[in-house]
XYZ file of C-alpha atoms in Angstrom:
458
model
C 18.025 147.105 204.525
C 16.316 143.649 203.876
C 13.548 142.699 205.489
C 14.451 138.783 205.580
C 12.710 137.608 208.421
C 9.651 140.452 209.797
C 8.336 140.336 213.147
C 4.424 140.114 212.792
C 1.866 141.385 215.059
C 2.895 142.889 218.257
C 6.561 141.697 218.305
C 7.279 145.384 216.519
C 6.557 147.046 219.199
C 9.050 144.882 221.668
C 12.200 147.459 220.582
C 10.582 150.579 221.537
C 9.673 148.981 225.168
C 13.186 147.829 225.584
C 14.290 151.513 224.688
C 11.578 153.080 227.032
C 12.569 150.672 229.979
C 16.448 150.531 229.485
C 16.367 154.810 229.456
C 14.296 154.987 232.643
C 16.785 152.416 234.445
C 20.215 153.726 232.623
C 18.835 157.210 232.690
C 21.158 157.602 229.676
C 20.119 157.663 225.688
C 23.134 156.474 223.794
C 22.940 152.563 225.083
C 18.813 152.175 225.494
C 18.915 153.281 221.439
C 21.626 150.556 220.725
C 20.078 147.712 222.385
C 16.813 148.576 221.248
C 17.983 148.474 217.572
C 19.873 145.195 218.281
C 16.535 143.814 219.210
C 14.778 144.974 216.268
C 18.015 143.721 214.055
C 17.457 140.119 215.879
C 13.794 140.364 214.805
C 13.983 140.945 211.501
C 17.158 138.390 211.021
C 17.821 136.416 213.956
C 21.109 134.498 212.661
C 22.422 138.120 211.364
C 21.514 140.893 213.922
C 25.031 142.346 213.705
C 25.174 142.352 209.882
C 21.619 143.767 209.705
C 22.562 146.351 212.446
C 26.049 147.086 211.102
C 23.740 147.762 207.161
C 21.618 149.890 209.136
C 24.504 151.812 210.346
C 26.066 152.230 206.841
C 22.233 153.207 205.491
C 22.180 155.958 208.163
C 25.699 157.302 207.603
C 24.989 157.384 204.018
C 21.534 158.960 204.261
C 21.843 163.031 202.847
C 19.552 164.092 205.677
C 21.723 162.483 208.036
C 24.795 164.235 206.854
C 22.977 167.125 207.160
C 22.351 166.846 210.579
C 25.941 165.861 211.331
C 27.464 168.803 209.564
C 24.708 171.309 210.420
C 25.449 170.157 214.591
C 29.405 169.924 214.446
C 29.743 173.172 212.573
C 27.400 175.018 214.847
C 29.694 174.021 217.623
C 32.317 175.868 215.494
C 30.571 178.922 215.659
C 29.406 178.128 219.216
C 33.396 177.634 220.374
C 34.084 180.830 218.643
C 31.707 182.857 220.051
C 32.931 181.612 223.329
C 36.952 182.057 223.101
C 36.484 185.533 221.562
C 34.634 186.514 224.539
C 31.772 187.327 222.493
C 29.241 185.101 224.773
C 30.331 186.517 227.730
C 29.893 190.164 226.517
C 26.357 189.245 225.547
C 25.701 187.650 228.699
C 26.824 190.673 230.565
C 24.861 192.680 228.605
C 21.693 190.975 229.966
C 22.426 191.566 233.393
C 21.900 195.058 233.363
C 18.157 194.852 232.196
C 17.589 190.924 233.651
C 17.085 191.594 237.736
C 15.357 188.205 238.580
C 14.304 184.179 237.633
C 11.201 184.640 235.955
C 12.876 187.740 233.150
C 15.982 185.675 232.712
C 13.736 183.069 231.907
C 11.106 184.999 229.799
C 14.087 186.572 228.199
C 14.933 182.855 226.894
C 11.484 182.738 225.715
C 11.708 185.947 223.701
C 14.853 184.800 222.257
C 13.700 181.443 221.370
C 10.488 183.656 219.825
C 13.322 185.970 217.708
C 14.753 182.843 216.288
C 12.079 180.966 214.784
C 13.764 180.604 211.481
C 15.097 176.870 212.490
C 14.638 175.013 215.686
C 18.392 173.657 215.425
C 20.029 177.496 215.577
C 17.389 178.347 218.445
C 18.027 175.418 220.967
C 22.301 176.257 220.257
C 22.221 179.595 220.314
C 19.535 180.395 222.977
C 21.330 177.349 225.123
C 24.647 178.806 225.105
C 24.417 182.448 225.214
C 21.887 181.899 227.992
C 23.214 179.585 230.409
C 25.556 182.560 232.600
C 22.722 184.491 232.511
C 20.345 181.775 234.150
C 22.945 180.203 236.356
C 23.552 183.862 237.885
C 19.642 183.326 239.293
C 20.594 179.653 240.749
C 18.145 178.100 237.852
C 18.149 175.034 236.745
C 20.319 173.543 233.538
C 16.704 171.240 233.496
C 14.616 174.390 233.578
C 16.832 176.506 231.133
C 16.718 173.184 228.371
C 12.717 173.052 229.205
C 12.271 176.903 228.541
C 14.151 176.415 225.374
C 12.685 173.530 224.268
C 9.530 174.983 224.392
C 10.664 177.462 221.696
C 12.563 175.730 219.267
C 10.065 173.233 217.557
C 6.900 174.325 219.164
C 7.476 178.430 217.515
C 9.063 177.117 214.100
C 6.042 174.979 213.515
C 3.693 177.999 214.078
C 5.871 180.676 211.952
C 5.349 179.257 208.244
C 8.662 181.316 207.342
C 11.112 178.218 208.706
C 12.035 175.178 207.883
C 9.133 173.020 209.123
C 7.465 174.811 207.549
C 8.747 174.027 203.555
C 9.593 170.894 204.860
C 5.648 169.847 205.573
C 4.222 171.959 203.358
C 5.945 170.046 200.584
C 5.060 166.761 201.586
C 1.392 168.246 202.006
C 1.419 168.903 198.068
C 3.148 165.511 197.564
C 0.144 163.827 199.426
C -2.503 165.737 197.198
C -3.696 167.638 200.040
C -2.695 171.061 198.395
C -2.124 171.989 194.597
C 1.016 172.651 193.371
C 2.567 175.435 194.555
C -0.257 175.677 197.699
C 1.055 173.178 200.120
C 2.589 176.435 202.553
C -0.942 178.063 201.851
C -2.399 175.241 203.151
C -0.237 174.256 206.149
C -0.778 178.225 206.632
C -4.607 177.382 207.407
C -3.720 174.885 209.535
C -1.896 176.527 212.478
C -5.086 177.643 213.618
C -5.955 173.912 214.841
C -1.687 173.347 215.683
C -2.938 173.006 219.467
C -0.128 171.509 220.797
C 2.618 174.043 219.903
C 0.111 176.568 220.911
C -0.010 175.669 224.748
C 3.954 174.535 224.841
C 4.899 178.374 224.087
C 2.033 179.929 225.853
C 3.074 177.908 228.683
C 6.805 179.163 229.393
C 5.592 182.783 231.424
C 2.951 180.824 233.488
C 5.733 178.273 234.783
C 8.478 181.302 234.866
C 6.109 183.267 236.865
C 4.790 180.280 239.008
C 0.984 180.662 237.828
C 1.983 176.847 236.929
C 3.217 175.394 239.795
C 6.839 173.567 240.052
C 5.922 169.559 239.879
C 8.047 166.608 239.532
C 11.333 165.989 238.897
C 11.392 170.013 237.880
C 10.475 170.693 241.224
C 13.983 168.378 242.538
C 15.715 170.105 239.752
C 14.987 173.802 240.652
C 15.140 172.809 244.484
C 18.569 171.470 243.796
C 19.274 174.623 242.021
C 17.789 177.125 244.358
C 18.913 175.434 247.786
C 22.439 174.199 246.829
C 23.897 176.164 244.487
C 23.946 173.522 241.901
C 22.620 174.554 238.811
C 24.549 171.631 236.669
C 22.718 168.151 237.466
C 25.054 165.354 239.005
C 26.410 163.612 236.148
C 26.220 166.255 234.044
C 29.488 168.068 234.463
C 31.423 166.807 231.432
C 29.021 168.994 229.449
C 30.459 171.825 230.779
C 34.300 170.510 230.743
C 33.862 169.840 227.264
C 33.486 173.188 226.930
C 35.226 174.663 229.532
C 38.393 175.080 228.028
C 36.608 176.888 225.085
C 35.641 180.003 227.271
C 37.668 183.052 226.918
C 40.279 184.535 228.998
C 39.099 187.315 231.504
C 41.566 189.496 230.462
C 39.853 189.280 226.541
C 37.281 192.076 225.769
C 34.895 192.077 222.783
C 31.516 193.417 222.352
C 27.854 192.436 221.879
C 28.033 192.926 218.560
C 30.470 190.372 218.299
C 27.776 188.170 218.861
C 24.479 189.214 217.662
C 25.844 189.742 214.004
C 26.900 186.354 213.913
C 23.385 185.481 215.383
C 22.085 188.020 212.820
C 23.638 186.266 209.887
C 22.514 182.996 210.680
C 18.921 184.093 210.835
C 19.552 185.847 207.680
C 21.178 183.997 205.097
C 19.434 181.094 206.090
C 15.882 182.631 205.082
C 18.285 183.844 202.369
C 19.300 180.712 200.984
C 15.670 179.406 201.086
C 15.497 178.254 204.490
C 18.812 176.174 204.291
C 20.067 176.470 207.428
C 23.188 174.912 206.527
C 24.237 177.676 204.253
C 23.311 180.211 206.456
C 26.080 178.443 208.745
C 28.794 178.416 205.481
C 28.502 181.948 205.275
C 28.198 183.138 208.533
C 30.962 180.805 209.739
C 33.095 182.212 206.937
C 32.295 185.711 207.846
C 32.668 185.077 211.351
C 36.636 183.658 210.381
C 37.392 186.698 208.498
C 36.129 189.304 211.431
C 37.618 187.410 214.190
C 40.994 187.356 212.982
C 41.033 190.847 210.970
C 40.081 192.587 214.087
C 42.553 190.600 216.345
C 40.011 188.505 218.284
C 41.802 185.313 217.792
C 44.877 184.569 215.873
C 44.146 181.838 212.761
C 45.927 179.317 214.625
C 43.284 179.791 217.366
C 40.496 179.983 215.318
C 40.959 176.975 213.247
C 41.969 175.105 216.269
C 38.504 176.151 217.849
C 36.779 175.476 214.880
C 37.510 171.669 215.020
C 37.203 171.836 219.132
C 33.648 173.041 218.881
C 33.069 170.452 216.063
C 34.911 167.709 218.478
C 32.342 169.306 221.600
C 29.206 167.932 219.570
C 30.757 164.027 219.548
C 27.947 163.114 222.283
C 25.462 164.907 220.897
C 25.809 163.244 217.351
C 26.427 160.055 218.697
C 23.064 159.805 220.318
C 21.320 161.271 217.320
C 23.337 158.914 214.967
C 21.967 155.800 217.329
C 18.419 157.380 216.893
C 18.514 157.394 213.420
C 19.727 153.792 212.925
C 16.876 152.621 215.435
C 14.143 154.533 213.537
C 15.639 152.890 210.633
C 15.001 149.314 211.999
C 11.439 150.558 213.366
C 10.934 151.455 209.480
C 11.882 148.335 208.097
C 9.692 146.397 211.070
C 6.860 148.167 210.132
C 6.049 150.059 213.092
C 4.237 152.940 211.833
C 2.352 150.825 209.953
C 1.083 147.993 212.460
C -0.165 150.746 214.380
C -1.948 152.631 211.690
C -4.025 149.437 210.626
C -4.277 148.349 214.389
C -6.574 151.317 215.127
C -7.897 152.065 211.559
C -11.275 150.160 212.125
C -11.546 151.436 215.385
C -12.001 154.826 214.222
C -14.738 157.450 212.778
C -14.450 160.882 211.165
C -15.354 163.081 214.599
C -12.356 161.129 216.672
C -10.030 161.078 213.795
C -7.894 164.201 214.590
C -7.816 163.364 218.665
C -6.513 159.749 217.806
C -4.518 160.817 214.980
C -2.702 163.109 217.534
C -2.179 160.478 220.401
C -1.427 157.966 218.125
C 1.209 159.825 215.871
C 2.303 161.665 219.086
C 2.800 158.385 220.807
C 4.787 156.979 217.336
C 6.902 160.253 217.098
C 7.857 159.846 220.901
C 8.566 156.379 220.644
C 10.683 156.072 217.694
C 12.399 159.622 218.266
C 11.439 160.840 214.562
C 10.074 163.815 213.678
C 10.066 164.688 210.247
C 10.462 160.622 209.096
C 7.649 159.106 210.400
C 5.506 161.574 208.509
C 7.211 160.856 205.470
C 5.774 157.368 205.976
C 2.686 158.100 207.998
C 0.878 160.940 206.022
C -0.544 159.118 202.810
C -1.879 156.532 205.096
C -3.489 159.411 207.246
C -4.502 161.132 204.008
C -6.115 157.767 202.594
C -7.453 157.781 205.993
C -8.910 161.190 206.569
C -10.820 160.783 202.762
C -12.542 157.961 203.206
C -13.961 159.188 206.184
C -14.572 162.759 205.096
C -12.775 164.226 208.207
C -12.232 167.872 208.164
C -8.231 167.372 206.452
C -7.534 170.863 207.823
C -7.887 170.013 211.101
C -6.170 166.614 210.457
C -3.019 168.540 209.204
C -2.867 170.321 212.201
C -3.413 167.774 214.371
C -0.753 165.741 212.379
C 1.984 168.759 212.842
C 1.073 168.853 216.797
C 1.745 165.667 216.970
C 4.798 165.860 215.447
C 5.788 169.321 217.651
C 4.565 166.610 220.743
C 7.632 163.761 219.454
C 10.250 166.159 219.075
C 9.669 168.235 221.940
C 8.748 165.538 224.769
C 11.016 162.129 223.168
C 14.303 161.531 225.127
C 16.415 160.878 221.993
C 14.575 162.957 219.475
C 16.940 165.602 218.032
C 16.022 168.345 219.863
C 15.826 166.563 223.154
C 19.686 166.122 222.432
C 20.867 169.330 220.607
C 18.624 171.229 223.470
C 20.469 169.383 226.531
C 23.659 169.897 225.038
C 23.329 173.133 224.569
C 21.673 173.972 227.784
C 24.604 171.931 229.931
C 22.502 168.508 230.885
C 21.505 165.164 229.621
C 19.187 164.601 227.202
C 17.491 162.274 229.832
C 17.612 164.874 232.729
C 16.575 167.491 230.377
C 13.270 165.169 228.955
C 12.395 163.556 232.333
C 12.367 166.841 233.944
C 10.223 168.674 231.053
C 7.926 165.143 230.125
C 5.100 166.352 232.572
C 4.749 169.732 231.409
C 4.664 168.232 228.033
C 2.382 165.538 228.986
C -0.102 168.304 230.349
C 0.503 170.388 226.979
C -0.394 167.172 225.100
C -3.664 166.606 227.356
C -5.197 169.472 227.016
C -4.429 169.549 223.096
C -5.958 166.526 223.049
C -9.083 167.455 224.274
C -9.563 170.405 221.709
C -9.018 167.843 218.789
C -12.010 165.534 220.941
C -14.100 168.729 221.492
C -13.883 170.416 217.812
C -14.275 167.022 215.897
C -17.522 166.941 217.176
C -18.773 170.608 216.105
């Protein structure tokens, strides 16, 4: 996109407040992330916002990552919809209930699963979301605390296990910034997770709220109240989630087994590590395979499967919708020069022992805003790099407090991509699911914070 007419000064910032204040009135993602890229469109051409925002729509759809995302989120609704018409779900979900006998072990059981499946934070929040949500609604929990619990896992453990894809993913662009030699940059981000505080306190967190050691507080506390007292586990204005899938769920009379669905679950993990952490091709194969089994074993005739196949595709419409909106208005953040107006804002304001505290609000608060997780570090880190050498700040402890603050964005923004794939998955909103969780994450964030002040000045 062209940047024919750039906002200067604080003008880039005006989108990301009209996103922030529409989502808190609306409560809802998809509009907020519209307007707010019509306003940045307007900015940078004010007699073509609509041709400017229909290029950046065209420059999203065409983008490889993009199309990624797209196919790697409609075809794990495919797997997702077979898993539930074969009755495979439901048979794992049983299965549970003999050994789960309260709240706090359905929810630590989450939190073990989301552990299991650290290869990819996409195939955690779907799988752990779906399989999970009988078993939690059986103790009257929250859909809000279910998404929070699994939230918690998905980003927050793939960062800290350097066998996923955050993992490649950064420590590539660590030996593309000449922080690590060729062939080092996982070595390196591998000395970093030491200093990764944030991620650190988001998992470690999970049993103290499941056991109550940290309190219920804020809209959590409505949400489980809701949950406990009424019966209603599903938030108001929530239920299409579950119609869209409703008519996906097997018949009673339909038996499988558990094995029906942890092989599938089992291949994913697999054959994605297999493939070199491509967690797309770990759904090719495993869909394939999963086609093949269901209908040579009489699960599902083909007519049902294939017919399944393109209604769990059809199920992730919302979901993709809102991510495709959050894409296009990171794109016109990008081309306004958001990341950057901030960077030089605080640059001079800055000195080697604070670097890693402010590098961690700051990014955290960029990441948040502009719902990107791996894109603004694409941008940000040479800056930060430049940054961090010409101060002589410890650059391990920047990197970590770089990925925290990146584990921060995804895990606490309302439109960031696991907000939405998490909510989805989990049966809410992606607003219900970040308002409830944004204090917990807020708390995580403040006391990470205060390590990066405390050990930049050892």
């Amino acid at each position: 996109m062209q940047d024919l007419f750039p906002a200067d000064g604080w003008l880039v910032l005006l989108p990301t407040v009209v996103v922030l204040l529409l989502a808190l009135w609306s409560r809802r993602a998809l509009e907020p992330l519209v307007a707010g890229a019509f306003v940045g469109a307007l900015l940078i051409q004010p007699t073509g916002a609509l041709s400017t925002l229909a290029d950046s729509l065209l420059t999203v759809l065409t983008d490889e990552d993009v199309a990624w995302v797209i196919a790697v989120c409609g075809l794990m609704g495919s797997i997702i919809a077979l898993l539930l018409k074969s009755g495979a779900s439901r048979s794992f979900a049983h299965s549970l209930l003999r050994f789960i006998t309260n709240k706090p072990r359905a929810l630590l059981g989450c939190w073990f699963m989301g552990i299991v499946l650290f290869v990819d934070d996409y195939l955690n929040s779907l799988a752990v979301g779906t399989s999970m949500r009988q078993v939690t609604d059986r103790f009257k929990t929250s859909r809000e605390m279910l998404a929070y619990v699994i939230d918690s896992t998905a980003a927050p453990v793939s960062v800290l296990i350097p066998i996923s894809t955050w993992a490649v993913f950064f420590g590539a662009l660590i030996e593309k910034n000449g922080l690590a030699p060729d062939g080092q940059g996982v070595w390196e981000y591998i000395q970093a997770i030491p200093f990764m505080f944030y991620p650190w306190i988001a998992v470690a967190m999970v049993p103290l709220v499941a056991y109550g050691k940290i309190p219920l507080f804020g809209p959590m506390k409505k949400a489980e109240l809701r949950a406990q007292n009424e019966g209603l586990c599903v938030p108001p204005g929530a239920e299409h989630i579950d119609d869209e899938i409703g008519h996906l769920e097997a018949k009673h009379q339909t038996r499988s087994s558990i094995w029906m669905f942890l092989l599938p679950m089992a291949s994913l993990a697999f054959f994605t590590w297999y493939f070199d952490l491509d967690f797309l091709m770990g759904i090719f194969v495993t869909l394939a395979g999963m086609i093949v089994a269901f209908i040579g074993l009489k699960k599902l005739s083909p007519g049902e499967t294939f017919d399944n196949i393109l209604e769990g595709f059809k199920s992730m419409l919302d979901a993709l919708a809102v991510l495709v909106a959050a894409f296009m208005f990171n794109d016109v953040n990008t081309t306004l020069g958001l990341n950057e107006y901030i960077i030089t804002t605080i640059e001079p304001l800055i000195n080697a022992q604070i670097l890693p505290f402010v590098i961690f609000a700051l990014m955290g608060f960029v990441s948040f805003a502009t719902g990107s997780n791996w894109g603004v570090f694409v941008i940000i880190l040479p800056i930060v790099t430049t940054l961090g050498h010409n101060l002589g700040a410890d650059m391990t402890l920047v990197i970590g407090a770089t990925l925290s603050a990146s584990t921060f964005g995804s895990h606490a923004c309302f439109y960031s991509d696991a907000t939405v794939l998490t909510a989805q998955a989990s049966g809410c909103t992606p607003f219900q699911h970040a308002f409830t969780q944004l204090p917990y994450a807020a708390l995580a964030g403040m006391l990470a914070g205060l390590l990066y002040l405390a050990l930049g000045f050892m």
